[in-house]
mmCIF file of C-alpha atoms in Angstrom:
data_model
loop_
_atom_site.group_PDB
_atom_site.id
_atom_site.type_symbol
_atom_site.label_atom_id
_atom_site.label_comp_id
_atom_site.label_asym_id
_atom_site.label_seq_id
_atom_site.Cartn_x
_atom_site.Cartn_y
_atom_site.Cartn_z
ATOM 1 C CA UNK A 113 19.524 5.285 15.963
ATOM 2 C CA UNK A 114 21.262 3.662 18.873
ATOM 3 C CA UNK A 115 22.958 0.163 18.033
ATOM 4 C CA UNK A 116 21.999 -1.756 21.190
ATOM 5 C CA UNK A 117 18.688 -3.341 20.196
ATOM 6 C CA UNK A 118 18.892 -7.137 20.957
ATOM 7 C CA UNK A 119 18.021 -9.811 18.164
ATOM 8 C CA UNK A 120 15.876 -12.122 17.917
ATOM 9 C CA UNK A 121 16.665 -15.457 15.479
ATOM 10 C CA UNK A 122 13.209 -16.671 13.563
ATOM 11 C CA UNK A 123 12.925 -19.438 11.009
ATOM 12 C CA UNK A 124 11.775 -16.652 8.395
ATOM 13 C CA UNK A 125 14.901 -14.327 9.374
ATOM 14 C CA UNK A 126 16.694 -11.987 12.104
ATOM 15 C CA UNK A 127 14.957 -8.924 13.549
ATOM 16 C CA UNK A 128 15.712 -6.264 16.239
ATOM 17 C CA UNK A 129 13.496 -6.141 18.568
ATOM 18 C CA UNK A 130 13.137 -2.737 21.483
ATOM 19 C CA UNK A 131 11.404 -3.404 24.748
ATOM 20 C CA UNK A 132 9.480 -1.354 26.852
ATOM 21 C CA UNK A 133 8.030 -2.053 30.597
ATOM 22 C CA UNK A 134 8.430 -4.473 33.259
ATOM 23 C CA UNK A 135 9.364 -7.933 32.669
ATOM 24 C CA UNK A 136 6.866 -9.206 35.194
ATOM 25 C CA UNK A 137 4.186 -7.111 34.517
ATOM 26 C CA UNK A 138 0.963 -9.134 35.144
ATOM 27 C CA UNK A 139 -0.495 -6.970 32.799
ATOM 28 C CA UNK A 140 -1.828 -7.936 28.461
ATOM 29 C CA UNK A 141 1.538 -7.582 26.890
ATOM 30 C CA UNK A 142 1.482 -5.016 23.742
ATOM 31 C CA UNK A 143 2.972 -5.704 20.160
ATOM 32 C CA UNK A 144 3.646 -2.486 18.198
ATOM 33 C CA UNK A 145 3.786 -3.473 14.122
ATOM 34 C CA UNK A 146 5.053 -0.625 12.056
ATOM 35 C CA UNK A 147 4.718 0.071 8.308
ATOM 36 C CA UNK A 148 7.535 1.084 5.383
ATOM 37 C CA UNK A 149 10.288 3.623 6.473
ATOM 38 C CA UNK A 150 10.085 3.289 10.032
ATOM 39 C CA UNK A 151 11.253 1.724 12.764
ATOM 40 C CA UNK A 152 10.405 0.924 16.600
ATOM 41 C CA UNK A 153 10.486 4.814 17.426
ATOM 42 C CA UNK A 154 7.236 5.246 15.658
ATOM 43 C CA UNK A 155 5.674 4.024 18.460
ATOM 44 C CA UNK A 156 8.028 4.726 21.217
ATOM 45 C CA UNK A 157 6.533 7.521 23.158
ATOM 46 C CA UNK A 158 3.623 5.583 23.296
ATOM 47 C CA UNK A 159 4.931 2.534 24.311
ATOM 48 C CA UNK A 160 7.220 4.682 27.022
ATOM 49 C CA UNK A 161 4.017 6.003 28.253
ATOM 50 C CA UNK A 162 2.778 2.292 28.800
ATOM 51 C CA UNK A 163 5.729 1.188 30.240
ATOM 52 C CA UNK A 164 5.015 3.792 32.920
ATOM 53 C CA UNK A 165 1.482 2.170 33.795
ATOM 54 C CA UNK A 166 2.970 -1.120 33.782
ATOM 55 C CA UNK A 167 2.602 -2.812 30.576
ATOM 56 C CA UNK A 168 5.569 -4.646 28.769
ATOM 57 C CA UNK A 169 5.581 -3.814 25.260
ATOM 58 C CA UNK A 170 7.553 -5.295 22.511
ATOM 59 C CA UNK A 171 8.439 -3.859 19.038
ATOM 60 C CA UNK A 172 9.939 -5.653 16.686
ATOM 61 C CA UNK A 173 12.148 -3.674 13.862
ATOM 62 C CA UNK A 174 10.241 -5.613 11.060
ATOM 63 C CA UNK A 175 12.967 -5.594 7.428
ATOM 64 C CA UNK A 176 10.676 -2.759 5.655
ATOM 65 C CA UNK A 177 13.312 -0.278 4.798
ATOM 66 C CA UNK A 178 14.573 1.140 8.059
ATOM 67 C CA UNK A 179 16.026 -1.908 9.397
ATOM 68 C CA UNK A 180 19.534 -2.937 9.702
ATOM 69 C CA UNK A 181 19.674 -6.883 9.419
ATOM 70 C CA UNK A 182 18.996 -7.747 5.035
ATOM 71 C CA UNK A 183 16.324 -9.793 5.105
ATOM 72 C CA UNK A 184 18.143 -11.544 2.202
ATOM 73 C CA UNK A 185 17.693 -13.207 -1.444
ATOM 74 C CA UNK A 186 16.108 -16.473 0.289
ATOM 75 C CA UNK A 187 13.461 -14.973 2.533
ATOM 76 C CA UNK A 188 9.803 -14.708 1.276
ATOM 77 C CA UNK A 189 10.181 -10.379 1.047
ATOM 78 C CA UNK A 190 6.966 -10.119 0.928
ATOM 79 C CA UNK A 191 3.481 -8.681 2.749
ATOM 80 C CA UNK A 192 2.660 -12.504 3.246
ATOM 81 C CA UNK A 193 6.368 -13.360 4.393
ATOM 82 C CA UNK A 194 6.579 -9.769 6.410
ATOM 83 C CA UNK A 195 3.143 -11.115 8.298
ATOM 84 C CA UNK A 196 4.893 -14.847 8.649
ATOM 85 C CA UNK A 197 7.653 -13.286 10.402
ATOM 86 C CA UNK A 198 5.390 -11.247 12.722
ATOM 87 C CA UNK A 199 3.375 -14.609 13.619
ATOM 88 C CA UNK A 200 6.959 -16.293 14.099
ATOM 89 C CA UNK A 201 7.687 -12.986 16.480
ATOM 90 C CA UNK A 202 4.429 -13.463 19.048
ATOM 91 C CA UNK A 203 5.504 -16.949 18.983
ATOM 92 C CA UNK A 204 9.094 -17.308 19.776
ATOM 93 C CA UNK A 205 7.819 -14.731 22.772
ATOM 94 C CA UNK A 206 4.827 -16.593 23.705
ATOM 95 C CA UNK A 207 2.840 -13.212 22.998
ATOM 96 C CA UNK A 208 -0.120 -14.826 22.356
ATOM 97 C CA UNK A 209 -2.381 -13.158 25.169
ATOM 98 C CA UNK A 210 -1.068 -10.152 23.196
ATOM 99 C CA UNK A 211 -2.911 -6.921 21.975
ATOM 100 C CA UNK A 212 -1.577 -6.318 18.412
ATOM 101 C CA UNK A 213 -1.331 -2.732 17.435
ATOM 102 C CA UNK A 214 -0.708 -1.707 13.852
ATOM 103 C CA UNK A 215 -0.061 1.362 11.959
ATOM 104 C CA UNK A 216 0.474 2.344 7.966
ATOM 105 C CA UNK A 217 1.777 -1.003 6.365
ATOM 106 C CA UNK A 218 2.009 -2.877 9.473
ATOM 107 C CA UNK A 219 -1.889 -3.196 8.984
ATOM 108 C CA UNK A 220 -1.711 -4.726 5.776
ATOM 109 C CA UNK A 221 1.124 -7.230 7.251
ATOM 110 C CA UNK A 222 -1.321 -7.689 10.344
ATOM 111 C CA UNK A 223 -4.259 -8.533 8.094
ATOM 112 C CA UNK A 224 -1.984 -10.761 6.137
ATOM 113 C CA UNK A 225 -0.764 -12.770 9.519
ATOM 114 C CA UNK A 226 -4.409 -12.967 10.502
ATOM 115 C CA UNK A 227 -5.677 -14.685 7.436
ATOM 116 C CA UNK A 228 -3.423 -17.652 8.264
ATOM 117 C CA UNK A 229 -4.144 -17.771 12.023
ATOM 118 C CA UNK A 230 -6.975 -15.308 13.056
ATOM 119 C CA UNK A 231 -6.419 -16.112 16.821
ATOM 120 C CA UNK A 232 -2.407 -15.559 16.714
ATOM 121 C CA UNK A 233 -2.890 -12.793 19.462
ATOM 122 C CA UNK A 234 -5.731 -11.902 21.859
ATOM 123 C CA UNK A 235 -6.588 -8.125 21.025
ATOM 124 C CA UNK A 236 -6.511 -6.299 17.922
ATOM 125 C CA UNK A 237 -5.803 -2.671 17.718
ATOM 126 C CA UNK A 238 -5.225 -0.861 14.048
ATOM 127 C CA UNK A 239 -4.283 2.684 13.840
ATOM 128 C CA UNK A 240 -4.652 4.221 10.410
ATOM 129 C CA UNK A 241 -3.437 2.015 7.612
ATOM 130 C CA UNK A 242 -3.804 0.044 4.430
ATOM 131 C CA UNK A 243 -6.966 -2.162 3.643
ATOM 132 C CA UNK A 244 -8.888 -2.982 0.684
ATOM 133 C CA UNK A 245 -6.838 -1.938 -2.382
ATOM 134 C CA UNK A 246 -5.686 0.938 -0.878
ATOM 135 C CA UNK A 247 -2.342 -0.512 -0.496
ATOM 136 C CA UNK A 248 -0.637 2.111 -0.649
ATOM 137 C CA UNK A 249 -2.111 5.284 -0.629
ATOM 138 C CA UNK A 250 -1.088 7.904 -3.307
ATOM 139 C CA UNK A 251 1.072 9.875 -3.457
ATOM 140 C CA UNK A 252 3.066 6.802 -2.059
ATOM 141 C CA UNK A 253 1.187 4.487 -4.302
ATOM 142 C CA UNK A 254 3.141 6.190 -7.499
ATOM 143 C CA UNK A 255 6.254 7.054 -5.505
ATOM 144 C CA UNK A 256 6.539 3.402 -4.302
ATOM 145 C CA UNK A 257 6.362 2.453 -8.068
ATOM 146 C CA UNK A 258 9.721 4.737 -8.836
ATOM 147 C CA UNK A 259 11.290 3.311 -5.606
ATOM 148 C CA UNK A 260 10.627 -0.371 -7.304
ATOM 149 C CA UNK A 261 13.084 0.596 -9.768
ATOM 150 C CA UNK A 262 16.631 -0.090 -8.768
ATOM 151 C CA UNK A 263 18.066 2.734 -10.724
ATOM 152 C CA UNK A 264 16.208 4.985 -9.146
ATOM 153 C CA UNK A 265 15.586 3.912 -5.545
ATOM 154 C CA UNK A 266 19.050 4.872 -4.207
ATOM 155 C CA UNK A 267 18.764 8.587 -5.862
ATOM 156 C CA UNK A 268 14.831 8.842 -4.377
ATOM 157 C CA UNK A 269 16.163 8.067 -0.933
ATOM 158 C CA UNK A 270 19.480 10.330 -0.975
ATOM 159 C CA UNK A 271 17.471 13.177 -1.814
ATOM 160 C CA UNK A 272 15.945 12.644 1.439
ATOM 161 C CA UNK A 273 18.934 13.980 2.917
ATOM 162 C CA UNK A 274 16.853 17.441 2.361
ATOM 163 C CA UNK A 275 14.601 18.454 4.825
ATOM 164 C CA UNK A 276 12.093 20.356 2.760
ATOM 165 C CA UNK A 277 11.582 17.501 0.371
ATOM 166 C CA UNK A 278 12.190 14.888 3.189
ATOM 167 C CA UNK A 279 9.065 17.051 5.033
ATOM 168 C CA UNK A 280 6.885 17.500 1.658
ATOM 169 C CA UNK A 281 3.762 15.392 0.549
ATOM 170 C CA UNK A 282 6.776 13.125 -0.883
ATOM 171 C CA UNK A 283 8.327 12.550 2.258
ATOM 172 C CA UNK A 284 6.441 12.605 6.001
ATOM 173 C CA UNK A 285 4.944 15.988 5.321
ATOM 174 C CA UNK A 286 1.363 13.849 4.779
ATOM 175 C CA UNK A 287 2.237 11.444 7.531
ATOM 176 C CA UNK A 288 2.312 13.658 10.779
ATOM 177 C CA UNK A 289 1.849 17.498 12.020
ATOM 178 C CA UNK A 290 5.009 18.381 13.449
ATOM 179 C CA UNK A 291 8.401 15.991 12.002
ATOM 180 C CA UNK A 292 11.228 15.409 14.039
ATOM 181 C CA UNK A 293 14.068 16.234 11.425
ATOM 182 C CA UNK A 294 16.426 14.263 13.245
ATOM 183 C CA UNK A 295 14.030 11.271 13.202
ATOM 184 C CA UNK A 296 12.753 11.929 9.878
ATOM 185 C CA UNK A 297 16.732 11.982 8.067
ATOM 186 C CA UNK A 298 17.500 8.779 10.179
ATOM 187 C CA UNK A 299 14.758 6.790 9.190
ATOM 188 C CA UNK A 300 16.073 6.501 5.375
ATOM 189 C CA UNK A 301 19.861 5.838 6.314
ATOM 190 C CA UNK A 302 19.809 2.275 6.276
ATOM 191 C CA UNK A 303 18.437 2.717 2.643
ATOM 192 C CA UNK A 304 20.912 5.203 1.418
ATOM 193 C CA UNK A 305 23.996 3.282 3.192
ATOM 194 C CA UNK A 306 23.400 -0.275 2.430
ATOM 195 C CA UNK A 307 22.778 -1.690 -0.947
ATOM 196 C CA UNK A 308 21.507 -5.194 0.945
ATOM 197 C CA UNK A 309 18.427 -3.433 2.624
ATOM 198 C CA UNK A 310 17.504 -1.404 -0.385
ATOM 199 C CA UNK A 311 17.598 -4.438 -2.344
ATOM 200 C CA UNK A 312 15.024 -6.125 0.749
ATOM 201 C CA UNK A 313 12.889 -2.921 -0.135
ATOM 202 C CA UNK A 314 12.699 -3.330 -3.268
ATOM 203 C CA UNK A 315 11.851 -7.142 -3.560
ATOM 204 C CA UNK A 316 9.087 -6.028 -0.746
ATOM 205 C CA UNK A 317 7.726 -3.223 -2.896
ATOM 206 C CA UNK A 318 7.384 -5.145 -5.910
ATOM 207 C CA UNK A 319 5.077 -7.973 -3.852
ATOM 208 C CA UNK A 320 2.487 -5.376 -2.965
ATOM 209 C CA UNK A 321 -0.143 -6.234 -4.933
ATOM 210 C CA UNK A 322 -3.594 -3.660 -3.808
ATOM 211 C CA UNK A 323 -6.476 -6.573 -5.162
ATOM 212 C CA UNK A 324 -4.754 -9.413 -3.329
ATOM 213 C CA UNK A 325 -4.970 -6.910 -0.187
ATOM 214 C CA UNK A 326 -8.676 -6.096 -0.810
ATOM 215 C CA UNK A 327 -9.478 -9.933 -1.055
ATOM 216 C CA UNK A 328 -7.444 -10.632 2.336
ATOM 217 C CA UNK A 329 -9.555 -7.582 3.931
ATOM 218 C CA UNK A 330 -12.593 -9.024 2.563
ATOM 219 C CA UNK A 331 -12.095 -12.156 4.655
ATOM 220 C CA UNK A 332 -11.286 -9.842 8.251
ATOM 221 C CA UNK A 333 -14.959 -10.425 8.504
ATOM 222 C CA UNK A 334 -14.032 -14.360 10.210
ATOM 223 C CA UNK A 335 -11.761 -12.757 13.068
ATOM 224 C CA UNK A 336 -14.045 -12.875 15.777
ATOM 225 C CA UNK A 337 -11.825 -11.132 18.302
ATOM 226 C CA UNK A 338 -12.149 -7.826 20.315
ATOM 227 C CA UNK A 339 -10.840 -5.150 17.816
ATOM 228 C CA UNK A 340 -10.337 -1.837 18.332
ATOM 229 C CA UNK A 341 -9.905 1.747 15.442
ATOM 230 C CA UNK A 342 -8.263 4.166 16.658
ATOM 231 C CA UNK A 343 -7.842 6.531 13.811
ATOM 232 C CA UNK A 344 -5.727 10.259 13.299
ATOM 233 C CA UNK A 345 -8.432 12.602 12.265
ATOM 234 C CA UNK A 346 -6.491 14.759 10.012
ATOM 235 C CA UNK A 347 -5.417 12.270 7.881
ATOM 236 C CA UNK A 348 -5.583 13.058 4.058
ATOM 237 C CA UNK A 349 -4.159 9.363 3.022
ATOM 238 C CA UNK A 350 -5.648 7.156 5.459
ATOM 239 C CA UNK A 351 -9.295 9.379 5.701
ATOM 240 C CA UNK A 352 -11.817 8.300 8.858
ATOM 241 C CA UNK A 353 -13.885 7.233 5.945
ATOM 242 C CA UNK A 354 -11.740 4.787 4.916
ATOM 243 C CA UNK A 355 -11.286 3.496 8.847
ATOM 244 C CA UNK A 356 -14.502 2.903 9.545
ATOM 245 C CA UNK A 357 -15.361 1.202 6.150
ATOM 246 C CA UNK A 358 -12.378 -1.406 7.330
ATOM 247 C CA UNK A 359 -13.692 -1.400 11.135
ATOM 248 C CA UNK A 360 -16.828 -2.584 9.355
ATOM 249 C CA UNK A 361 -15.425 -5.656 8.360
ATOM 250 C CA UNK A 362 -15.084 -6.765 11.937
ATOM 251 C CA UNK A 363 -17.820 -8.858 13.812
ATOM 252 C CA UNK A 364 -16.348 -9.104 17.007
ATOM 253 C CA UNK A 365 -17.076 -11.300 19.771
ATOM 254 C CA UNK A 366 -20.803 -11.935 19.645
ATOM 255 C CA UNK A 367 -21.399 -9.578 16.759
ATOM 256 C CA UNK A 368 -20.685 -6.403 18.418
ATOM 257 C CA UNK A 369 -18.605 -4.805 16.159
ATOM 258 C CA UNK A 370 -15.576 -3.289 16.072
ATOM 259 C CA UNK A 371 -15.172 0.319 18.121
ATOM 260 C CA UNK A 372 -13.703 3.166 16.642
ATOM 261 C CA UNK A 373 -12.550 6.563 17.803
ATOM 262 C CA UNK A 374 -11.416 9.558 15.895
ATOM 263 C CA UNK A 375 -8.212 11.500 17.499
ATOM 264 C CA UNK A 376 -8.240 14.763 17.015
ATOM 265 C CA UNK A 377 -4.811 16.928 15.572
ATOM 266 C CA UNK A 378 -3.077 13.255 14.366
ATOM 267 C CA UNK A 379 -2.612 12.080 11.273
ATOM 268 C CA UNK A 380 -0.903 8.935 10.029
ATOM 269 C CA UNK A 381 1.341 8.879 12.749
ATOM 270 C CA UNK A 382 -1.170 8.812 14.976
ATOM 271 C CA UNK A 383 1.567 7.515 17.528
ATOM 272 C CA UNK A 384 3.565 10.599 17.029
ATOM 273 C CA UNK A 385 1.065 13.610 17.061
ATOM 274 C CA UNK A 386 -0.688 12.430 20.040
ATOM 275 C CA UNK A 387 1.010 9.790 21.970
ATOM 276 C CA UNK A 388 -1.072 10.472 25.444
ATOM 277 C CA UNK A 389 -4.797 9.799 23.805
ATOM 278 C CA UNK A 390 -3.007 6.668 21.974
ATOM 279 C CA UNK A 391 -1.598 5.372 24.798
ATOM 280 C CA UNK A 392 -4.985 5.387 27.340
ATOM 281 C CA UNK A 393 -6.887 4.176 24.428
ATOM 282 C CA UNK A 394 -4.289 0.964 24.532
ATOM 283 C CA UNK A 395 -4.326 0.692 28.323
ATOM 284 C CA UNK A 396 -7.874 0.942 28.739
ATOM 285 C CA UNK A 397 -8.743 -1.702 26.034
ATOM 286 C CA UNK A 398 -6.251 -3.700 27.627
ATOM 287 C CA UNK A 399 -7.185 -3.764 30.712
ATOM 288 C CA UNK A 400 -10.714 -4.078 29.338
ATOM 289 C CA UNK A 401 -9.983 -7.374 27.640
ATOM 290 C CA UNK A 402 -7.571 -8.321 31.282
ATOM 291 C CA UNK A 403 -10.972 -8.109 32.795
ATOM 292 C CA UNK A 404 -12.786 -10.342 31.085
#
């Protein structure tokens, strides 16, 4: 991963942050929130592709596991504190006319930010992710208990060095259809490398609590903004089921509902298996919601 990503100083802590798009786009700016073991590129080639139609987008490299600033001992590491710092984010940036997009544990941490302020952004978009107690999903659910353990976390994470495991149900292998091995191995080197962000990961980890989740999704149902599902149809972790139970939390403006749209051949990583449909779905909500 390239070292150039600016910073960005927050009362809850520092955070890279990657840009995409022009700076004067008159265009609804887009916020990309990723989940556990990623960073920004998760949604790069869909925020590329948006960049191209004119849309600024902003991702900010949130501390859960692949980032390279420790959170540290005195920050809240939690879902709760993660979903703080994401509120502090659209702030600082005056991203409040913002769609939010959120994949994987980002849309737990979304959920979270939105039951303190459920107008913090304009637009709500979630990919497929965590609600209810399903928070996270196994097999992650028992390997996330291992990783809690700091004897073993460092051992898990080096034996991602190998593909085959790093590409297995254990690793991505549920997560997407085709893994870039280069991405995939450079994901979990800030965990194997630095004892600071492994301890961040941990503290995180041991904070997810599935029933506190399932009571926070419970009350989605008072976000009255536009919200959009757009959901990887091949997902085994994450099912459609599951997505449109959650989008049926959502009134809407006016009590219309929340929309949702299957995408065929993507999985978790929606993002990744099929950037393209992603991307128009974005650009034609936001433009919807510009329009209004």
């Amino acid at each position: 991963m390239a070292n150039t990503l600016p910073t960005v100083e927050l009362p809850s802590g520092v955070i890279e942050c990657a840009t995409y798009g022009p700076a004067d786009s008159t265009l609804p700016p887009i916020v990309f929130m990723h989940g556990a073991v990623v960073d920004h590129r998760l949604w790069e080639p869909v925020a590329e592709l948006l960049a191209e139609r004119g849309h600024r987008c902003h991702v900010p490299l949130m501390p859960l596991g692949s980032h390279r600033i420790p959170w540290g001992p005195d920050a809240d590491r939690s879902p709760r504190g993660a979903s703080r710092l994401l509120r502090e984010f659209v702030g600082h940036l005056d991203l409040s006319s913002a769609v939010l997009v959120a994949n994987d544990t980002g849309g737990a941490v979304t959920q979270f930010a939105l039951d303190e302020d459920p107008h913090f952004v304009r637009r709500l978009m979630f990919t497929n992710c965590d609600a209810f107690d399903l928070f996270p999903p196994q097999p992650f659910r028992l390997y996330f208990a291992l990783m809690r353990q700091r004897l073993l976390l460092k051992p898990l994470v080096d034996a991602m060095r190998l593909k085959a495991l790093r590409h297995s149900p254990l690793g991505v292998g549920l997560l997407l259809h085709d893994p870039d091995p280069d991405l995939t191995a450079s994901v979990f080197a800030p965990l194997q490398s630095d004892a600071r962000i492994r301890d961040d990961f941990i503290a995180f980890l041991r904070e997810i609590n599935p029933a506190e989740l399932a009571t926070v999704t419970a009350r989605m149902s008072r976000v009255d903004l536009p919200v959009r599902f757009v959901w990887g149809r091949d997902d085994r972790c994450f099912t459609p089921e599951h997505g449109r139970r959650f989008a049926s939390v959502f009134p809407g403006p006016d009590g219309e509902g929340a929309r949702f749209v299957e995408i065929p051949g993507a999985r978790t990583f929606v993002s990744l298996d099929q950037p393209h449909a992603v991307a128009s779905a974005i650009a034609a909500f936001a433009t919807e919601a510009s329009n209004r």
